[in-house]
Coordinates of N, CA, C and O in Angstrom, one line a residue:
X1 N 3.4 9.5 11.9 CA 2.9 9.2 12.1 C 5.2 8.4 12.5 O 6.4 8.5 12.2
X2 N 4.7 7.3 13.8 CA 6.3 6.9 14.4 C 6.3 5.1 14.1 O 5.1 5.0 14.6
X3 N 7.2 4.1 14.4 CA 6.4 3.7 15.1 C 5.8 2.8 16.6 O 7.2 4.6 17.1
X4 N 5.5 1.8 16.8 CA 5.1 1.5 18.6 C 6.7 2.0 19.5 O 7.4 1.3 18.3
X5 N 5.9 2.4 20.5 CA 7.9 2.2 21.8 C 7.7 1.8 22.8 O 5.5 2.3 23.5
X6 N 7.9 1.6 23.2 CA 8.1 1.0 24.7 C 7.7 2.6 25.8 O 8.6 3.8 25.1
X7 N 6.5 2.9 26.4 CA 6.1 3.6 26.3 C 5.1 4.3 26.0 O 4.2 5.2 26.7
X8 N 5.0 3.7 25.0 CA 3.3 4.1 24.3 C 2.2 3.3 24.9 O 0.7 3.7 25.2
X9 N 2.2 2.8 26.1 CA 1.4 1.2 26.7 C 0.7 2.7 27.6 O -0.8 3.0 27.8
X10 N 0.9 3.5 28.0 CA 0.6 4.6 29.0 C -0.5 5.4 29.0 O -1.1 5.9 29.5
X11 N -0.6 6.0 27.5 CA -1.2 6.8 26.8 C -2.3 5.9 26.2 O -3.3 6.3 26.1
X12 N -1.7 5.1 25.7 CA -3.2 4.1 24.8 C -4.1 3.6 25.2 O -5.4 4.5 24.5
X13 N -5.1 3.7 25.9 CA -5.9 3.6 27.2 C -7.6 4.7 26.9 O -8.5 4.6 27.0
X14 N -6.1 5.7 27.5 CA -7.9 6.9 27.6 C -8.0 7.2 26.0 O -8.4 7.5 26.4
X15 N -7.1 7.0 24.7 CA -7.7 7.5 23.2 C -8.7 6.2 22.8 O -9.6 6.2 21.9
X16 N -8.2 5.0 23.1 CA -8.3 3.1 22.6 C -9.8 3.5 23.3 O -10.6 2.5 22.5
X17 N -10.1 3.6 24.2 CA -11.9 3.1 25.8 C -12.2 3.9 25.1 O -12.9 4.5 25.8
X18 N -13.2 3.2 23.5 CA -14.3 4.5 23.7 C -15.4 3.3 22.5 O -14.9 2.9 21.0
X19 N -16.2 3.6 23.4 CA -17.6 2.7 22.3 C -17.9 3.6 21.0 O -17.9 2.1 19.9
X20 N -16.8 4.0 20.6 CA -17.2 5.0 19.4 C -16.5 4.6 18.6 O -16.6 4.4 17.4
X21 N -14.5 4.1 19.0 CA -14.4 3.6 18.2 C -14.2 2.0 18.4 O -14.7 2.4 17.2
X22 N -14.4 1.5 19.0 CA -14.2 0.4 19.3 C -15.6 -0.1 17.6 O -15.8 -1.2 17.1
X23 N -17.1 1.0 17.4 CA -17.8 0.4 16.6 C -18.1 -0.1 16.1 O -18.6 -0.4 14.8
X24 N -16.8 0.9 14.7 CA -15.7 1.2 13.4 C -15.3 0.2 13.3 O -14.5 0.6 12.1
X25 N -14.5 -1.0 13.3 CA -12.9 -1.5 14.3 C -13.7 -2.3 14.5 O -14.5 -3.5 14.8
X26 N -12.7 -3.8 14.0 CA -13.1 -5.7 13.9 C -13.1 -5.6 15.4 O -13.1 -4.9 16.1
X27 N -14.3 -6.4 15.1 CA -13.9 -7.3 16.8 C -12.3 -7.2 18.1 O -12.7 -7.5 18.7
X28 N -11.3 -7.3 17.0 CA -10.1 -8.1 17.9 C -9.2 -6.5 18.4 O -8.3 -6.5 19.5
X29 N -10.6 -5.7 18.1 CA -9.4 -3.9 18.5 C -10.2 -4.3 19.9 O -12.1 -3.9 19.5
X30 N -10.0 -4.5 20.7 CA -10.6 -4.8 22.3 C -11.6 -3.9 22.6 O -11.1 -2.4 22.3
X31 N -12.6 -3.5 23.4 CA -13.6 -3.0 23.9 C -14.6 -3.2 25.8 O -14.9 -4.4 25.7
X32 N -13.9 -3.2 27.0 CA -13.7 -2.2 26.4 C -11.9 -2.4 26.7 O -11.2 -3.4 27.4
X33 N -11.2 -1.3 26.7 CA -9.4 -1.3 26.0 C -8.9 -0.8 27.8 O -9.1 0.3 27.9
X34 N -8.1 -2.0 27.9 CA -7.2 -2.2 29.6 C -5.6 -2.0 29.2 O -5.1 -1.6 28.3
X35 N -5.3 -1.4 30.0 CA -3.8 -1.0 30.0 C -3.2 -2.1 30.4 O -2.5 -2.2 28.8
X36 N -4.2 -4.1 29.8 CA -3.8 -4.8 29.5 C -3.5 -4.9 28.4 O -2.2 -5.6 27.7
X37 N -4.7 -4.8 28.1 CA -4.6 -4.8 26.2 C -3.9 -4.5 26.1 O -2.8 -4.3 24.6
X38 N -3.9 -2.5 26.0 CA -2.2 -2.4 26.1 C -0.7 -3.1 26.1 O -0.3 -2.8 25.1
X39 N -0.7 -2.9 26.9 CA 0.4 -3.4 27.3 C 0.7 -4.8 26.3 O 2.0 -5.3 25.4
X40 N -0.9 -5.9 25.8 CA 0.2 -6.9 25.1 C 0.1 -6.2 23.7 O 0.8 -7.3 23.2
X41 N -0.8 -5.1 22.7 CA -0.5 -5.3 22.0 C 1.2 -4.0 21.2 O 1.2 -4.1 20.6
X42 N 1.6 -3.3 22.8 CA 3.0 -3.2 22.3 C 3.8 -3.5 22.5 O 4.9 -4.0 21.0
X43 N 3.8 -5.2 23.1 CA 4.7 -5.7 22.9 C 4.5 -7.0 22.3 O 5.3 -7.3 21.1
X44 N 3.6 -7.2 21.5 CA 3.2 -7.8 19.9 C 3.4 -6.7 19.1 O 4.7 -7.7 18.5
X45 N 3.0 -5.0 18.3 CA 4.0 -4.8 17.8 C 5.9 -4.4 17.7 O 6.2 -3.9 16.2
X46 N 5.9 -4.8 18.9 CA 7.2 -4.5 18.8 C 8.1 -5.3 18.3 O 9.5 -6.2 18.4
X47 N 7.3 -6.3 18.5 CA 8.3 -8.3 18.1 C 7.7 -8.8 16.9 O 8.2 -9.6 15.7
X48 N 7.0 -8.2 16.0 CA 6.5 -8.4 15.0 C 7.8 -7.9 13.8 O 7.9 -7.2 14.0
X49 N 7.0 -9.0 12.9 CA 8.7 -8.8 11.6 C 8.3 -9.0 9.8 O 7.2 -10.2 10.9
X50 N 8.1 -8.6 9.1 CA 7.3 -7.1 9.3 C 7.8 -5.5 10.2 O 5.9 -6.4 10.8
X51 N 7.6 -5.1 9.8 CA 6.7 -4.4 11.0 C 6.1 -3.4 10.3 O 6.3 -2.4 8.3
X52 N 4.3 -3.8 10.0 CA 3.6 -3.1 9.5 C 2.4 -1.9 10.7 O 1.2 -2.1 9.6
X53 N 2.6 -2.1 11.4 CA 2.4 -1.2 12.6 C 2.6 0.1 13.3 O 3.8 -0.2 13.3
X54 N 2.0 1.6 12.9 CA 2.9 2.2 12.7 C 1.7 2.9 13.8 O -0.1 2.6 14.2
X55 N 2.6 4.2 15.0 CA 1.6 4.9 16.2 C 1.4 6.0 15.2 O 2.0 7.1 14.2
X56 N 1.0 6.9 15.5 CA -0.4 8.2 14.2 C 0.1 9.0 15.8 O -1.0 8.7 17.1
X57 N 1.2 9.8 15.9 CA 1.3 10.9 16.9 C 0.3 12.5 16.9 O 0.5 13.8 15.9
X58 N 0.5 12.8 17.4 CA -0.1 14.1 18.2 C 1.0 15.0 19.2 O 0.9 13.7 20.6
X59 N 2.3 15.4 18.3 CA 2.8 16.5 19.9 C 3.7 14.8 20.1 O 4.7 14.8 22.1
X60 N 4.3 14.2 19.2 CA 4.7 13.1 20.4 C 4.2 11.9 20.7 O 4.7 11.1 21.2
X61 N 2.9 12.2 21.2 CA 1.9 11.6 21.9 C 1.3 10.5 20.8 O 0.4 10.7 20.4
X62 N 0.5 9.1 21.5 CA 0.4 7.8 20.5 C -1.4 8.7 20.9 O -1.8 8.3 22.0
X63 N -1.7 8.9 19.9 CA -3.2 8.9 19.6 C -3.8 7.8 18.8 O -4.6 8.1 18.2
X64 N -3.1 7.4 18.4 CA -4.4 6.2 17.3 C -2.9 5.4 16.9 O -1.0 5.7 17.0
X65 N -3.8 4.3 15.2 CA -2.5 3.0 14.8 C -3.0 3.4 13.3 O -3.9 3.6 13.1
X66 N -2.5 3.2 12.5 CA -2.3 3.4 11.0 C -1.8 0.9 11.3 O 0.2 1.2 11.3
X67 N -1.6 0.3 10.2 CA -1.1 -1.1 9.6 C -2.1 -1.7 9.2 O -3.3 -1.6 8.3
X68 N -1.6 -2.2 8.4 CA -1.9 -3.7 7.2 C -1.9 -4.8 7.9 O -1.4 -5.1 8.4
X69 N -2.7 -5.3 7.1 CA -3.0 -6.7 7.3 C -2.3 -7.1 6.0 O -3.0 -8.1 4.9
X70 N -1.2 -7.6 5.3 CA -0.4 -8.6 4.2 C -1.0 -10.2 3.9 O -1.6 -10.5 5.1
X71 N -1.6 -10.3 2.3 CA -1.9 -11.5 2.7 C -0.3 -12.1 1.7 O 0.5 -11.7 1.4
X72 N -1.8 -13.6 1.2 CA 0.1 -14.1 0.7 C -1.0 -14.7 -0.4 O -1.8 -14.7 -0.9
X73 N -0.2 -15.8 -0.3 CA -0.7 -17.3 -2.0 C -1.0 -15.9 -3.0 O -0.2 -14.9 -3.0
X74 N -1.9 -16.3 -4.2 CA -2.8 -15.7 -5.1 C -2.3 -13.9 -4.6 O -2.7 -12.5 -5.8
X75 N -3.2 -14.0 -3.7 CA -2.8 -12.4 -2.8 C -1.4 -11.8 -1.9 O -2.1 -10.1 -2.1
X76 N -0.5 -11.9 -2.5 CA 0.7 -11.9 -2.2 C 0.5 -10.3 -2.2 O 1.8 -9.6 -1.0
X77 N 0.3 -9.4 -3.6 CA 0.6 -7.9 -3.4 C -1.0 -7.4 -3.0 O -0.4 -6.3 -3.9
X78 N -1.2 -7.6 -1.7 CA -2.3 -7.3 -1.6 C -2.6 -6.9 0.0 O -2.1 -7.7 0.6
X79 N -3.3 -6.2 0.0 CA -3.3 -5.9 1.9 C -4.6 -5.0 2.4 O -4.6 -4.3 1.6
X80 N -4.8 -5.6 3.6 CA -5.6 -4.6 3.7 C -5.1 -3.7 5.2 O -4.1 -4.3 5.8
X81 N -5.6 -2.2 5.0 CA -5.5 -1.6 6.8 C -6.4 -0.9 6.8 O -7.5 -1.4 6.6
X82 N -5.9 -0.9 7.8 CA -7.2 -0.4 9.3 C -6.3 0.5 9.4 O -5.2 1.2 9.4
X83 N -7.7 1.5 10.9 CA -6.5 3.2 11.8 C -7.5 3.1 12.4 O -8.6 3.3 12.3
X84 N -7.3 3.6 13.2 CA -8.2 4.9 14.4 C -7.6 5.5 14.8 O -6.5 5.6 15.0
X85 N -8.3 6.8 15.6 CA -7.7 7.6 15.8 C -9.0 8.1 17.1 O -9.9 8.2 17.0
X86 N -7.7 9.3 18.0 CA -8.3 9.1 19.6 C -9.4 10.2 19.4 O -8.6 11.0 18.6
X87 N -10.9 10.2 19.9 CA -11.9 10.6 19.3 C -11.3 13.2 19.2 O -11.8 12.8 19.1
X88 N -10.3 12.4 20.7 CA -10.3 14.4 20.6 C -10.3 15.1 19.6 O -9.7 15.7 19.1
X89 N -8.8 14.6 18.8 CA -8.2 14.7 17.1 C -9.7 14.1 15.7 O -8.9 15.2 15.4
X90 N -10.6 13.6 15.9 CA -11.3 13.5 14.8 C -11.3 14.9 14.7 O -12.0 16.1 15.1
X91 N -11.7 14.7 13.0 CA -11.8 16.2 12.1 C -11.2 17.1 12.1 O -11.1 18.4 11.9
X92 N -9.4 16.6 12.1 CA -8.2 17.6 12.1 C -7.6 17.6 10.3 O -6.5 17.6 10.2
X93 N -7.9 15.7 9.8 CA -7.4 16.0 9.1 C -5.9 14.8 9.0 O -5.6 14.7 8.4
X94 N -6.1 14.2 10.4 CA -4.2 14.4 10.7 C -4.9 12.5 10.1 O -3.6 12.1 10.0
X95 N -5.5 11.7 10.0 CA -6.2 10.4 9.8 C -6.1 10.8 8.1 O -5.6 9.5 7.3
X96 N -6.3 11.9 7.7 CA -6.8 11.5 5.5 C -4.7 11.5 6.2 O -4.7 10.8 5.0
X97 N -3.8 12.5 6.6 CA -2.4 12.8 6.7 C -1.7 11.3 6.7 O -1.0 11.2 6.2
X98 N -2.5 11.3 7.3 CA -1.2 9.1 7.8 C -2.2 9.1 7.0 O -1.3 7.5 6.4
X99 N -2.6 8.4 6.2 CA -3.4 7.5 5.4 C -2.8 7.2 4.0 O -1.9 6.6 3.7
X100 N -2.6 8.9 3.9 CA -1.6 9.0 2.7 C 0.0 8.6 2.7 O 0.5 8.3 1.7
X101 N 0.3 9.4 3.5 CA 1.2 8.7 4.1 C 2.2 7.8 3.8 O 2.7 7.3 3.6
X102 N 1.2 6.8 4.5 CA 1.3 5.8 4.6 C 0.9 4.1 4.0 O 2.0 3.7 3.2
X103 N 0.4 5.0 3.0 CA 0.3 4.0 1.5 C 1.1 4.4 0.4 O 1.7 3.4 0.0
X104 N 1.7 5.5 0.4 CA 2.8 6.1 0.4 C 3.8 5.5 0.3 O 4.5 5.3 -0.3
X105 N 3.9 4.8 1.6 CA 5.4 4.8 2.6 C 5.0 2.7 2.3 O 5.3 2.0 0.7
X106 N 4.2 1.9 1.8 CA 3.5 0.7 2.7 C 3.9 -0.1 0.8 O 3.9 -1.1 0.6
X107 N 3.7 0.7 -0.1 CA 3.2 0.7 -1.4 C 3.6 0.1 -2.2 O 4.2 -0.9 -2.6
X108 N 5.4 0.3 -1.9 CA 6.4 0.3 -3.0 C 7.2 -0.2 -1.4 O 8.3 -1.9 -1.9
X109 N 7.5 0.3 -0.2 CA 8.0 -1.2 1.0 C 7.6 -3.0 0.9 O 8.3 -3.4 0.8
X110 N 5.9 -3.1 0.9 CA 6.1 -3.9 0.3 C 6.2 -4.5 -0.3 O 4.9 -6.0 -0.9
X111 N 6.1 -4.2 -2.0 CA 6.1 -4.9 -3.0 C 4.1 -4.6 -3.8 O 4.0 -5.5 -3.4
X112 N 3.6 -4.4 -2.8 CA 1.8 -4.2 -2.7 C 1.4 -3.7 -4.7 O 1.7 -2.2 -4.9
X113 N 0.3 -4.6 -4.7 CA -0.3 -3.8 -6.0 C -1.7 -3.1 -5.5 O -2.1 -2.8 -6.7
X114 N -2.3 -3.9 -4.3 CA -3.6 -2.9 -4.3 C -2.9 -3.3 -2.9 O -2.8 -4.0 -1.7
X115 N -4.2 -1.7 -1.7 CA -4.5 -1.7 -0.6 C -6.1 -1.5 -0.5 O -6.2 -0.5 -1.0
X116 N -6.2 -2.1 -0.3 CA -8.3 -1.9 0.6 C -8.0 -1.5 1.4 O -7.2 -2.2 2.4
X117 N -9.8 -1.5 1.6 CA -10.0 -0.4 3.3 C -11.2 -1.1 3.1 O -12.4 -1.2 1.8
X118 N -12.4 -1.3 3.7 CA -13.9 -2.0 4.4 C -14.4 -0.9 5.2 O -14.8 -2.8 5.9
X119 N -14.6 0.0 5.6 CA -15.2 0.2 6.0 C -16.9 0.5 6.6 O -17.4 0.1 5.2
X120 N -17.6 -0.1 7.4 CA -19.3 0.0 7.1 C -19.6 1.3 6.5 O -18.9 1.8 6.4
X121 N -20.5 0.7 6.8 CA -21.1 1.4 5.1 C -22.2 3.5 6.7 O -22.0 3.8 5.9
X122 N -22.0 2.8 6.7 CA -22.9 3.9 8.1 C -21.2 4.4 8.3 O -21.2 5.8 9.1
X123 N -20.1 4.4 8.8 CA -19.3 5.1 9.4 C -18.3 6.8 7.7 O -17.6 6.0 7.6
X124 N -19.9 7.0 7.7 CA -19.0 7.9 6.7 C -18.0 8.2 6.6 O -16.8 9.2 6.0
X125 N -17.3 8.9 8.2 CA -16.3 10.3 8.2 C -15.3 9.2 8.0 O -14.4 10.2 7.2
X126 N -15.3 7.8 7.9 CA -13.8 6.6 7.3 C -14.0 6.7 5.9 O -13.2 7.0 5.7
X127 N -15.4 7.0 5.4 CA -15.7 6.5 4.2 C -14.3 8.0 2.9 O -13.8 8.0 2.3
X128 N -15.1 9.2 4.2 CA -14.7 10.5 3.9 C -13.3 10.3 3.5 O -12.4 10.9 2.3
X129 N -12.0 9.7 4.6 CA -11.5 9.3 4.8 C -10.3 9.1 3.7 O -9.8 9.3 2.7
X130 N -10.9 7.9 2.9 CA -10.4 7.1 2.4 C -10.3 8.0 0.7 O -9.7 8.1 0.1
X131 N -12.0 8.5 0.6 CA -12.1 9.1 -0.7 C -11.0 9.9 -0.6 O -9.8 10.6 -1.3
X132 N -10.7 11.0 0.1 CA -9.7 12.0 0.0 C -8.0 11.5 -0.1 O -7.2 12.3 -0.8
X133 N -8.2 10.0 0.4 CA -6.5 9.5 0.0 C -5.8 8.9 -0.9 O -4.8 8.3 -1.7
X134 N -7.9 8.8 -1.8 CA -7.0 8.6 -2.8 C -7.3 7.0 -4.3 O -7.3 6.3 -4.7
X135 N -8.3 6.5 -2.9 CA -8.6 5.0 -2.4 C -10.0 5.2 -3.5 O -11.1 6.0 -3.5
X136 N -10.3 4.5 -3.7 CA -11.7 4.2 -5.0 C -12.8 3.3 -4.3 O -12.4 1.9 -3.7
X137 N -14.1 3.7 -4.5 CA -15.0 3.1 -4.5 C -15.7 1.8 -5.0 O -15.5 2.5 -6.2
X138 N -15.1 1.0 -4.9 CA -15.1 -0.8 -5.4 C -16.9 -1.2 -6.1 O -17.3 -2.0 -6.2
X139 N -17.4 -1.0 -4.2 CA -19.0 -1.0 -4.1 C -18.7 -1.4 -2.8 O -19.1 -1.8 -2.5
X140 N -20.6 -2.3 -2.8 CA -20.5 -2.5 -1.5 C -21.7 -3.6 -1.5 O -21.9 -4.2 -1.9
X141 N -21.0 -4.2 0.2 CA -20.8 -6.2 0.3 C -21.7 -6.0 1.3 O -21.8 -5.3 2.7
X142 N -23.3 -5.8 0.4 CA -24.3 -6.3 1.7 C -24.6 -7.4 2.4 O -24.0 -8.2 2.6
X143 N -24.6 -6.6 3.9 CA -24.9 -8.1 4.9 C -23.4 -8.7 5.3 O -23.8 -9.5 6.1
X144 N -22.3 -7.5 5.3 CA -21.2 -8.7 5.2 C -20.1 -9.0 6.3 O -19.7 -9.6 6.7
X145 N -21.0 -7.8 7.6 CA -19.8 -8.0 8.4 C -21.1 -8.1 9.9 O -22.4 -7.6 10.2
X146 N -21.2 -8.4 11.3 CA -21.7 -8.4 12.3 C -21.0 -7.4 13.7 O -19.3 -7.9 13.4
X147 N -21.7 -6.5 13.6 CA -21.2 -5.9 15.1 C -21.4 -5.0 15.9 O -23.5 -4.2 15.1
X148 N -21.3 -5.9 17.0 CA -22.0 -5.3 18.2 C -23.6 -5.6 17.4 O -24.8 -5.0 18.4
X149 N -24.1 -7.3 17.5 CA -24.7 -7.6 17.7 C -26.1 -7.5 16.4 O -27.3 -7.8 16.1
X150 N -25.0 -6.7 15.7 CA -26.3 -6.4 14.4 C -25.5 -6.9 13.0 O -24.7 -6.6 12.7
X151 N -26.3 -6.7 12.3 CA -25.8 -7.6 10.9 C -25.9 -5.6 9.8 O -26.9 -5.5 9.7
X152 N -24.7 -6.0 9.3 CA -24.5 -4.5 8.9 C -23.5 -4.1 7.3 O -23.0 -5.3 6.7
X153 N -24.1 -3.5 7.1 CA -22.8 -3.2 5.6 C -21.5 -2.5 5.5 O -21.3 -2.0 6.1
X154 N -20.7 -3.0 4.3 CA -19.3 -2.4 4.4 C -19.0 -2.7 2.7 O -19.8 -2.7 1.9
X155 N -17.9 -1.1 2.6 CA -18.3 -0.8 1.7 C -16.6 -1.5 1.5 O -15.5 -1.3 2.3
X156 N -16.0 -1.4 -0.1 CA -15.5 -2.0 -0.6 C -13.7 -0.1 -0.9 O -14.9 -0.3 -2.5
X157 N -13.2 -0.2 0.1 CA -11.9 0.6 -1.3 C -11.3 -0.2 -1.3 O -10.8 -0.7 -0.7
X158 N -10.6 0.8 -2.6 CA -8.5 0.5 -2.4 C -8.6 1.1 -3.6 O -8.5 2.6 -4.1
X159 N -6.8 1.1 -3.0 CA -5.1 2.2 -3.9 C -5.3 1.1 -4.3 O -4.9 0.3 -3.7
X160 N -4.8 1.3 -6.1 CA -4.5 0.7 -6.3 C -3.0 1.1 -7.6 O -3.3 2.5 -7.7
X161 N -1.8 0.6 -7.6 CA -0.6 1.0 -9.3 C -2.2 1.0 -10.5 O -2.1 -0.2 -10.8
X162 N -1.3 2.0 -11.1 CA -2.5 1.5 -12.6 C -0.3 0.8 -12.7 O 0.1 0.4 -13.6

């Protein structure tokens, strides 16, 4: 994992322009994922403060991303984590390792008590990643999302400090 940097936009569409990835992410992740989307993303993350989004790399090449959505007010010690990885790298333990490292970094850095994720119930691979990274299943949120025109369930997973 590392900070996003100028030049990453060159590789991003190669990995991010994948309907299988998009089907498991929020709609703000574009599909198709164009070079213009990549340029817009890199411009956004380079200017964002605090830095909450990072590239997942293999051999120095950005092949995925992981980041936090920090909350405020009564949820100011809580954040939502999201991540994605290019399909050629699925099933290699990369995202599990990245999530563990990112959680270890983010909890003290942002003074968090809780980081949560809400994968779609159908996304068994992401559920396994969360469980391997030490996140606990808290429940199913029935009919809580609409993706690609279908109403679907989400699962609440969280990592909390003792």
